[in-house]
CSV table of C-alpha atoms in Angstrom, one decimal:
chain,number,residue,atom,x,y,z
L,4,MET,CA,-0.1,0.1,0.1
L,5,GLU,CA,1.2,3.7,-0.5
L,6,LEU,CA,-0.1,6.9,0.7
L,7,LEU,CA,-2.5,8.3,-2.5
L,8,TYR,CA,-2.8,12.2,-2.9
L,9,GLY,CA,-5.8,13.2,-4.8
L,10,PRO,CA,-6.4,16.7,-6.6
L,11,ILE,CA,-9.5,18.7,-6.1
L,12,LYS,CA,-11.7,20.1,-8.5
L,13,ALA,CA,-12.9,23.8,-7.9
L,14,TYR,CA,-16.3,23.4,-9.5
L,15,ALA,CA,-18.5,26.5,-8.7
L,16,TRP,CA,-21.3,24.3,-6.9
L,17,GLY,CA,-18.6,22.9,-4.3
L,18,SER,CA,-18.8,23.2,-0.6
L,19,ARG,CA,-16.1,25.5,1.2
L,20,CYS,CA,-16.3,23.4,4.1
L,21,ALA,CA,-16.9,19.5,3.7
L,22,ILE,CA,-13.6,18.3,2.1
L,23,ALA,CA,-11.5,20.8,4.1
L,24,GLU,CA,-13.2,19.4,7.5
L,25,LEU,CA,-12.7,16.0,6.0
L,26,GLN,CA,-9.1,16.5,5.9
L,27,GLY,CA,-8.5,18.4,8.7
L,28,ARG,CA,-7.4,21.7,7.1
L,29,PRO,CA,-8.9,25.3,7.9
L,30,VAL,CA,-12.2,25.8,7.1
L,31,PRO,CA,-13.7,27.6,5.0
L,32,SER,CA,-11.4,27.0,2.2
L,33,GLU,CA,-10.2,29.6,-0.1
L,34,GLY,CA,-12.6,28.7,-2.9
L,35,PRO,CA,-15.1,26.0,-3.6
L,36,GLU,CA,-13.9,22.3,-3.5
L,37,ALA,CA,-16.3,20.1,-5.2
L,38,GLU,CA,-14.8,16.9,-6.0
L,39,LEU,CA,-11.8,15.1,-4.6
L,40,TRP,CA,-10.5,12.6,-7.1
L,41,LEU,CA,-8.8,9.4,-6.2
L,42,GLY,CA,-7.9,7.5,-9.0
L,43,ALA,CA,-6.2,7.2,-12.5
L,44,HIS,CA,-8.1,9.0,-14.8
L,45,PRO,CA,-6.2,11.2,-17.1
L,46,GLY,CA,-8.4,14.3,-16.5
L,47,ALA,CA,-7.2,14.4,-13.0
L,48,PRO,CA,-5.0,11.6,-11.9
L,49,ALA,CA,-4.0,10.9,-8.0
L,50,ALA,CA,-0.4,10.8,-7.4
L,51,VAL,CA,2.2,8.7,-5.1
L,52,LYS,CA,5.4,9.7,-3.8
L,53,ARG,CA,8.6,8.3,-5.6
L,54,ALA,CA,12.1,9.3,-4.3
L,55,GLY,CA,10.3,12.1,-2.2
L,56,GLU,CA,8.2,13.5,-5.5
L,57,ARG,CA,4.7,12.9,-6.5
L,58,VAL,CA,4.2,10.9,-9.5
L,59,ALA,CA,1.1,10.3,-11.3
L,60,LEU,CA,-0.9,7.3,-10.7
L,61,THR,CA,-1.4,7.0,-14.6
L,62,GLU,CA,2.5,6.7,-15.0
L,63,VAL,CA,3.0,4.3,-12.3
L,64,LEU,CA,0.1,1.9,-13.4
L,65,ALA,CA,1.7,2.2,-17.0
L,66,ALA,CA,5.3,1.2,-15.9
L,67,ASP,CA,3.8,-2.1,-14.5
L,68,PRO,CA,0.3,-2.8,-15.6
L,69,ALA,CA,0.4,-6.4,-15.0
L,70,GLY,CA,1.7,-6.0,-11.4
L,71,TRP,CA,-0.9,-3.2,-10.6
L,72,LEU,CA,-3.9,-4.4,-12.1
L,73,GLY,CA,-3.4,-8.2,-12.5
L,74,LYS,CA,-4.6,-10.6,-15.1
L,75,GLY,CA,-8.3,-10.3,-14.4
L,76,VAL,CA,-8.7,-6.6,-14.8
L,77,LEU,CA,-6.0,-6.6,-17.7
L,78,ASP,CA,-8.2,-9.3,-19.6
L,79,ARG,CA,-11.4,-7.2,-18.7
L,80,PHE,CA,-10.5,-3.7,-19.0
L,81,GLY,CA,-7.3,-3.3,-20.8
L,82,ALA,CA,-4.2,-1.5,-19.2
L,83,ARG,CA,-6.2,1.1,-17.2
L,84,LEU,CA,-7.8,1.7,-13.7
L,85,PRO,CA,-11.4,1.0,-14.3
L,86,PHE,CA,-13.2,2.5,-11.2
L,87,LEU,CA,-12.5,6.5,-10.1
L,88,LEU,CA,-13.2,7.3,-6.6
L,89,LYS,CA,-14.4,10.6,-5.2
L,90,VAL,CA,-15.6,12.5,-2.6
L,91,LEU,CA,-18.3,15.0,-4.1
L,92,ALA,CA,-19.2,18.1,-1.7
L,93,ALA,CA,-22.1,20.0,-3.3
L,94,ALA,CA,-23.2,23.5,-1.6
L,95,ALA,CA,-25.2,24.4,-4.6
L,96,PRO,CA,-27.4,22.1,-7.4
L,97,LEU,CA,-25.4,20.5,-10.0
L,98,SER,CA,-26.6,20.1,-13.6
L,99,LEU,CA,-29.3,17.9,-14.6
L,100,GLN,CA,-27.3,15.1,-16.4
L,101,ALA,CA,-26.9,11.8,-17.6
L,102,HIS,CA,-24.4,9.4,-19.0
L,103,PRO,CA,-24.1,6.7,-21.8
L,104,ASP,CA,-23.9,2.8,-21.7
L,105,ALA,CA,-20.7,1.3,-23.2
L,106,GLU,CA,-21.9,0.8,-26.7
L,107,GLN,CA,-23.4,4.3,-26.9
L,108,ALA,CA,-19.8,5.5,-25.4
L,109,ARG,CA,-17.9,4.0,-28.2
L,110,ALA,CA,-20.1,5.1,-30.8
L,111,GLY,CA,-20.2,8.5,-29.7
L,112,TYR,CA,-16.6,9.1,-29.2
L,113,ALA,CA,-16.1,7.4,-32.8
L,114,ALA,CA,-18.6,9.9,-34.2
L,115,ASP,CA,-16.8,13.1,-32.4
L,116,ASP,CA,-13.4,11.9,-33.8
L,117,ALA,CA,-14.9,11.5,-37.6
L,118,ARG,CA,-16.8,14.7,-37.4
L,119,GLY,CA,-13.5,16.6,-36.4
L,120,ASP,CA,-15.3,20.0,-36.2
L,121,GLY,CA,-13.7,20.3,-32.4
L,122,HIS,CA,-17.2,19.8,-30.6
L,123,ARG,CA,-17.3,16.7,-28.5
L,124,ASN,CA,-20.1,15.1,-26.5
L,125,TYR,CA,-17.9,12.2,-25.9
L,126,VAL,CA,-14.4,12.8,-24.0
L,127,ASP,CA,-13.6,8.9,-23.7
L,128,PRO,CA,-15.3,5.8,-25.1
L,129,PHE,CA,-16.4,4.3,-21.9
L,130,HIS,CA,-19.5,4.4,-19.8
L,131,LYS,CA,-19.8,5.9,-16.4
L,132,PRO,CA,-22.4,4.1,-14.1
L,133,GLU,CA,-22.2,5.6,-10.8
L,134,LEU,CA,-23.2,4.8,-7.2
L,135,LEU,CA,-23.1,7.6,-4.2
L,136,VAL,CA,-23.0,7.0,-0.8
L,137,ALA,CA,-24.1,10.0,1.5
L,138,LEU,CA,-21.4,10.6,4.4
L,139,GLY,CA,-24.2,12.8,5.8
L,140,PRO,CA,-27.7,14.0,5.0
L,141,MET,CA,-27.8,14.8,1.1
L,142,GLU,CA,-30.4,15.4,-1.3
L,143,ALA,CA,-30.4,14.5,-5.1
L,144,LEU,CA,-33.0,14.1,-8.1
L,145,CYS,CA,-32.6,10.5,-9.5
L,146,GLY,CA,-34.7,9.0,-12.4
L,147,PHE,CA,-38.0,9.5,-13.7
L,148,ARG,CA,-41.0,9.2,-11.1
L,149,ASP,CA,-44.6,8.3,-12.4
L,150,PRO,CA,-45.6,10.8,-15.1
L,151,ALA,CA,-49.0,10.7,-13.6
L,152,ILE,CA,-47.7,12.0,-10.4
L,153,SER,CA,-45.5,14.7,-12.3
L,154,ALA,CA,-48.6,15.8,-14.2
L,155,GLU,CA,-50.5,16.3,-11.2
L,156,VAL,CA,-48.0,18.4,-9.3
L,157,LEU,CA,-47.4,20.7,-12.9
L,158,ALA,CA,-51.3,20.9,-13.4
L,159,GLY,CA,-51.6,22.1,-9.6
L,160,LEU,CA,-49.0,25.0,-10.9
L,161,GLY,CA,-52.1,26.3,-13.0
L,162,VAL,CA,-49.2,27.7,-15.7
L,163,PRO,CA,-51.3,27.6,-18.9
L,164,GLU,CA,-47.9,27.6,-21.0
L,165,LEU,CA,-47.2,24.0,-19.5
L,166,LYS,CA,-50.2,22.6,-21.3
L,167,PRO,CA,-48.4,20.7,-24.1
L,168,VAL,CA,-46.3,19.1,-21.3
L,169,LEU,CA,-49.0,18.1,-19.6
L,170,ASP,CA,-50.7,16.6,-23.0
L,171,ALA,CA,-47.5,14.5,-23.3
L,172,LEU,CA,-47.6,13.3,-19.9
L,173,ASP,CA,-51.1,12.2,-20.4
L,174,ALA,CA,-49.6,9.4,-22.5
L,175,GLY,CA,-47.7,8.0,-19.2
L,176,VAL,CA,-44.2,6.7,-19.8
L,177,ALA,CA,-44.5,7.0,-23.7
L,178,GLY,CA,-45.0,10.6,-23.6
L,179,LEU,CA,-41.7,11.4,-21.3
L,180,PRO,CA,-39.5,11.9,-24.2
L,181,GLU,CA,-41.7,14.4,-25.9
L,182,ALA,CA,-42.4,16.1,-22.2
L,183,VAL,CA,-38.7,16.4,-21.8
L,184,ARG,CA,-38.0,17.6,-25.4
L,185,LEU,CA,-40.6,20.3,-25.3
L,186,LEU,CA,-39.3,21.7,-22.0
L,187,LEU,CA,-35.4,21.5,-23.0
L,188,THR,CA,-36.1,23.0,-26.5
L,189,TRP,CA,-38.6,26.0,-25.2
L,190,PRO,CA,-38.1,29.0,-26.9
L,191,SER,CA,-34.9,31.3,-25.4
L,192,ALA,CA,-36.9,34.2,-25.2
L,193,GLN,CA,-39.6,32.7,-23.2
L,194,ARG,CA,-37.5,30.6,-20.5
L,195,ALA,CA,-37.1,33.2,-17.8
L,196,GLY,CA,-41.2,33.8,-18.2
L,197,LEU,CA,-41.7,30.3,-17.8
L,198,VAL,CA,-39.3,29.6,-14.9
L,199,ALA,CA,-40.6,32.8,-13.0
L,200,ALA,CA,-44.1,31.5,-13.5
L,201,VAL,CA,-43.5,28.3,-12.3
L,202,ARG,CA,-41.8,29.9,-9.1
L,203,THR,CA,-44.7,32.1,-8.6
L,204,ALA,CA,-47.4,29.2,-8.8
L,205,ALA,CA,-45.2,27.1,-6.3
L,206,VAL,CA,-45.5,29.2,-3.4
L,207,ALA,CA,-46.9,26.8,-0.9
L,208,GLY,CA,-46.8,23.6,-3.1
L,209,PRO,CA,-45.1,20.4,-2.7
L,210,ASP,CA,-42.3,21.3,-4.4
L,211,THR,CA,-42.0,25.1,-3.1
L,212,ASP,CA,-38.4,24.7,-1.8
L,213,LEU,CA,-37.1,22.6,-4.7
L,214,VAL,CA,-38.3,25.3,-7.3
L,215,GLU,CA,-37.1,28.0,-5.5
L,216,LEU,CA,-33.5,26.3,-4.9
L,217,LEU,CA,-33.3,25.7,-8.5
L,218,ALA,CA,-35.1,28.9,-9.7
L,219,GLU,CA,-32.6,30.9,-7.7
L,220,ALA,CA,-29.5,29.6,-9.4
L,221,TYR,CA,-31.1,29.3,-12.7
L,222,PRO,CA,-33.7,31.9,-13.3
L,223,ALA,CA,-33.9,31.2,-17.2
L,224,ASP,CA,-33.3,27.5,-17.2
L,225,PRO,CA,-36.2,25.1,-18.1
L,226,GLY,CA,-34.4,22.2,-16.3
L,227,VAL,CA,-36.1,24.1,-13.4
L,228,VAL,CA,-39.5,22.4,-14.6
L,229,VAL,CA,-37.6,19.1,-15.8
L,230,ALA,CA,-36.7,18.4,-12.1
L,231,LEU,CA,-40.5,18.3,-11.4
L,232,LEU,CA,-40.4,14.8,-13.6
L,233,LEU,CA,-37.9,13.3,-11.3
L,234,ASN,CA,-37.7,11.5,-8.0
L,235,ARG,CA,-36.5,13.9,-5.1
L,236,VAL,CA,-34.3,11.9,-2.8
L,237,ARG,CA,-33.2,12.4,0.6
L,238,LEU,CA,-30.3,10.3,1.7
L,239,ALA,CA,-29.3,9.6,5.4
L,240,PRO,CA,-25.8,8.7,6.1
L,241,GLY,CA,-24.9,5.2,4.4
L,242,GLU,CA,-27.7,5.5,2.0
L,243,ALA,CA,-26.9,5.3,-1.4
L,244,ILE,CA,-28.3,6.4,-5.1
L,245,TRP,CA,-27.4,4.0,-7.9
L,246,MET,CA,-27.2,5.9,-11.4
L,247,PRO,CA,-27.1,3.3,-14.5
L,248,ALA,CA,-26.5,4.4,-17.6
L,249,GLY,CA,-29.2,7.1,-19.2
L,250,ASN,CA,-30.6,7.9,-15.6
L,251,LEU,CA,-31.2,11.7,-15.6
L,252,HIS,CA,-30.0,12.8,-12.4
L,253,ALA,CA,-28.7,15.9,-10.2
L,254,TYR,CA,-27.2,16.3,-6.8
L,255,LEU,CA,-28.8,19.1,-5.0
L,256,ARG,CA,-26.7,19.7,-1.7
L,257,GLY,CA,-24.6,17.4,0.6
L,258,THR,CA,-21.5,15.5,0.6
L,259,GLY,CA,-20.9,11.8,-0.4
L,260,VAL,CA,-18.4,9.3,-1.2
L,261,GLU,CA,-19.1,8.4,-5.2
L,262,VAL,CA,-17.5,5.6,-7.2
L,263,MET,CA,-17.9,5.2,-10.9
L,264,ALA,CA,-16.6,3.7,-13.9
L,265,ALA,CA,-13.3,5.7,-15.0
L,266,SER,CA,-14.9,8.0,-17.5
L,267,ASP,CA,-15.9,11.6,-17.7
L,268,ASN,CA,-18.6,11.4,-20.4
L,269,VAL,CA,-21.6,13.7,-19.1
L,270,LEU,CA,-24.6,14.7,-21.2
L,271,ARG,CA,-26.3,17.6,-19.4
L,272,GLY,CA,-30.0,18.2,-19.5
L,273,GLY,CA,-30.3,21.8,-18.1
L,274,LEU,CA,-29.5,23.7,-14.6
L,275,THR,CA,-26.1,24.7,-16.3
L,276,PRO,CA,-24.6,27.6,-18.2
L,277,LYS,CA,-22.9,24.9,-20.3
L,278,PRO,CA,-24.6,24.0,-23.9
L,279,VAL,CA,-27.1,21.2,-23.7
L,280,ASP,CA,-27.3,18.7,-26.8
L,281,VAL,CA,-30.7,17.9,-26.4
L,282,ALA,CA,-30.7,15.4,-29.5
L,283,GLU,CA,-27.7,13.5,-28.1
L,284,LEU,CA,-29.2,13.6,-24.4
L,285,LEU,CA,-32.7,12.4,-25.7
L,286,ARG,CA,-31.0,9.4,-27.3
L,287,VAL,CA,-29.2,8.2,-24.1
L,288,LEU,CA,-31.9,8.8,-21.7
L,289,ARG,CA,-33.7,6.0,-20.5
L,290,PHE,CA,-37.5,6.8,-20.2
L,291,GLU,CA,-38.7,4.5,-17.6
L,292,VAL,CA,-40.2,5.0,-14.0
L,293,LEU,CA,-37.3,4.3,-11.2
L,294,ASP,CA,-39.5,3.2,-8.4
L,295,GLN,CA,-37.0,2.7,-5.7
L,296,PRO,CA,-33.8,5.2,-6.2
L,297,VAL,CA,-32.4,4.6,-2.7
L,298,VAL,CA,-30.0,1.6,-2.1
L,299,ALA,CA,-29.6,0.4,1.8
L,300,PRO,CA,-26.1,-1.0,2.6
L,301,ARG,CA,-25.8,-4.6,2.6
L,302,PRO,CA,-23.9,-6.5,5.1
L,303,VAL,CA,-21.4,-8.8,4.2
L,304,GLY,CA,-19.2,-9.5,7.2
L,305,GLU,CA,-18.7,-8.3,10.6
L,306,GLY,CA,-18.1,-4.2,10.4
L,307,VAL,CA,-18.2,-4.4,6.5
L,308,VAL,CA,-20.9,-3.4,4.0
L,309,THR,CA,-21.5,-3.4,0.6
L,310,TRP,CA,-24.1,-1.8,-2.1
L,311,PRO,CA,-24.3,-4.3,-4.8
L,312,VAL,CA,-24.4,-2.9,-8.5
L,313,PRO,CA,-24.7,-4.7,-11.9
L,314,VAL,CA,-21.6,-3.6,-13.4
L,315,PRO,CA,-18.1,-5.3,-13.4
L,316,ASP,CA,-16.1,-1.9,-13.2
L,317,PHE,CA,-16.2,-1.2,-9.3
L,318,ALA,CA,-17.4,-2.4,-5.9
L,319,LEU,CA,-17.5,-0.2,-2.8
L,320,HIS,CA,-17.3,-1.5,0.5
L,321,ARG,CA,-17.2,0.5,3.7
L,322,VAL,CA,-15.2,-1.3,6.8
L,323,ARG,CA,-15.5,-0.1,10.1
L,324,VAL,CA,-13.0,-1.2,12.9
L,325,ASN,CA,-12.9,-0.5,16.7
L,326,ASP,CA,-11.4,-2.0,19.8
L,327,ARG,CA,-13.9,-4.8,19.7
L,328,ARG,CA,-13.1,-5.4,16.1
L,329,PRO,CA,-9.5,-3.7,15.7
L,330,GLU,CA,-8.7,-5.7,12.1
L,331,VAL,CA,-10.5,-6.8,9.3
L,332,THR,CA,-9.4,-8.4,6.2
L,333,LEU,CA,-11.1,-7.5,3.1
L,334,ALA,CA,-11.7,-10.5,0.5
L,335,VAL,CA,-11.8,-8.6,-2.3
L,336,PRO,CA,-9.2,-8.6,-5.4
L,337,GLY,CA,-7.2,-5.6,-6.0
L,338,PRO,CA,-6.2,-3.1,-6.9
L,339,TRP,CA,-7.9,-1.0,-4.3
L,340,VAL,CA,-8.3,2.8,-3.5
L,341,VAL,CA,-8.9,3.2,0.4
L,342,LEU,CA,-10.1,6.3,1.8
L,343,CYS,CA,-10.3,7.0,5.5
L,344,THR,CA,-13.4,9.1,6.7
L,345,SER,CA,-12.9,8.8,10.6
L,346,GLY,CA,-10.5,8.0,12.7
L,347,GLN,CA,-7.0,6.3,12.0
L,348,VAL,CA,-6.8,3.3,10.3
L,349,ASN,CA,-3.8,1.4,8.9
L,350,ALA,CA,-4.2,-0.3,5.5
L,351,ALA,CA,-1.9,-3.1,4.7
L,352,ASP,CA,-1.3,-5.6,2.0
L,353,LEU,CA,1.6,-8.0,1.5
L,354,VAL,CA,4.2,-5.4,0.3
L,355,ASP,CA,3.5,-2.8,3.0
L,356,THR,CA,1.5,-0.7,5.4
L,357,VAL,CA,0.2,2.9,5.6
L,358,THR,CA,-1.5,4.8,8.3
L,359,LEU,CA,-4.6,6.9,7.2
L,360,ASP,CA,-6.1,9.7,9.2
L,361,ALA,CA,-9.5,11.1,8.3
L,362,GLY,CA,-9.4,12.5,4.7
L,363,GLY,CA,-6.2,10.2,3.6
L,364,ALA,CA,-6.2,7.8,1.0
L,365,ALA,CA,-4.0,5.0,0.0
L,366,VAL,CA,-3.7,2.7,-3.2
L,367,GLY,CA,-2.6,-1.0,-3.3
L,368,ALA,CA,-1.6,-3.2,-6.3
L,369,ALA,CA,-3.2,-6.3,-7.2
L,370,ALA,CA,0.1,-7.6,-6.6
L,371,GLY,CA,-0.3,-7.1,-3.0
L,372,ARG,CA,-2.5,-10.0,-2.7
L,373,ALA,CA,-4.6,-9.2,0.3
L,374,LEU,CA,-5.8,-6.2,2.2
L,375,THR,CA,-6.2,-5.9,5.8
L,376,LEU,CA,-7.6,-2.9,7.8
L,377,SER,CA,-6.9,-2.3,11.5
L,378,GLY,CA,-7.3,0.4,14.1
L,379,VAL,CA,-10.2,2.7,14.9
L,380,GLY,CA,-12.1,4.2,12.4
L,381,GLU,CA,-14.1,4.1,9.2
L,382,VAL,CA,-12.8,3.6,5.3
L,383,TYR,CA,-14.4,3.1,2.1
L,384,VAL,CA,-12.7,0.7,-0.3
L,385,ALA,CA,-13.1,0.9,-4.3
L,386,SER,CA,-11.9,-2.0,-6.1
L,387,PRO,CA,-12.7,-4.0,-9.4
L,388,GLY,CA,-16.1,-5.8,-9.4
L,389,PRO,CA,-16.4,-9.4,-9.2
L,390,CYS,CA,-15.3,-11.4,-12.3
């Protein structure tokens, strides 16, 4: 095991407290800190120390892919770490977004290359399913709710301009694509008026605070209305949301540990100043009702829980060690990325041991063969999924 040093993304929606508090730094931080990246994604690779100097994990893996990744990962994913672990800290809403499946990502990346005009929807040829586990209370939008419920909410606003959207929703799930298309292609000159009308009408309604939160940040973005078609999720610590390909979602506020396939493909659907490719988003979205977006932790051993996901790219485990249970050997294959979220925990493989305080991280190669955690505290361990 080796200590791992992750870069922090300073997106405008980031918290000035959460990641700094986790790492024991002064609060508030100088600027927003949105995401701590702990992996080998080329967009922001973490680093290890070599002879006192920090070396990007991408370089370390490239020098010995077989030793670091192991035959199973090499055979399934090639010479790259297939997952990325993050700490996400949202003080303001993120954009509505979705991610492609593997086939869509490969085709989209190739099409962007062939077009050659500099515009890209796809920055790599990989899919990006995600799992987020709340570290504290967290709110998000995740997946479409029953269109009948959405229609009732929109009808209750009494905004005449929304009639075409209501007509589309009358068709149930089959009408969701048209409802989303209508909203995202709303005439630019009329968008501010639509959001203002919805904001005024929502006073004292069931979604008042959501509309207010989103409209305050994006007063001329029809994504404010698209949000009312989605499940609003409130997570308690330890609860998770699973976001497969095509799932329209947005984080609203809170802090969580997020693990995903190692990709940065994002198709935006509103609540953003960035361009929205409506046609490509509609092609990627899965228009289906997500009845239960919340995933509860599943115990798999004393002090160990996981959140099963149906993809091979990653698995995530939370391990708690204490005076009564001072050591746990985690029976999952490497490579591993370990993040300590409280206390002080030793992470050991058959090569070396490192000590992690809260906010600290480590990485271990598949050649390390076994991962043992000891001390008093809590860690999250990301690894490849089962074969």
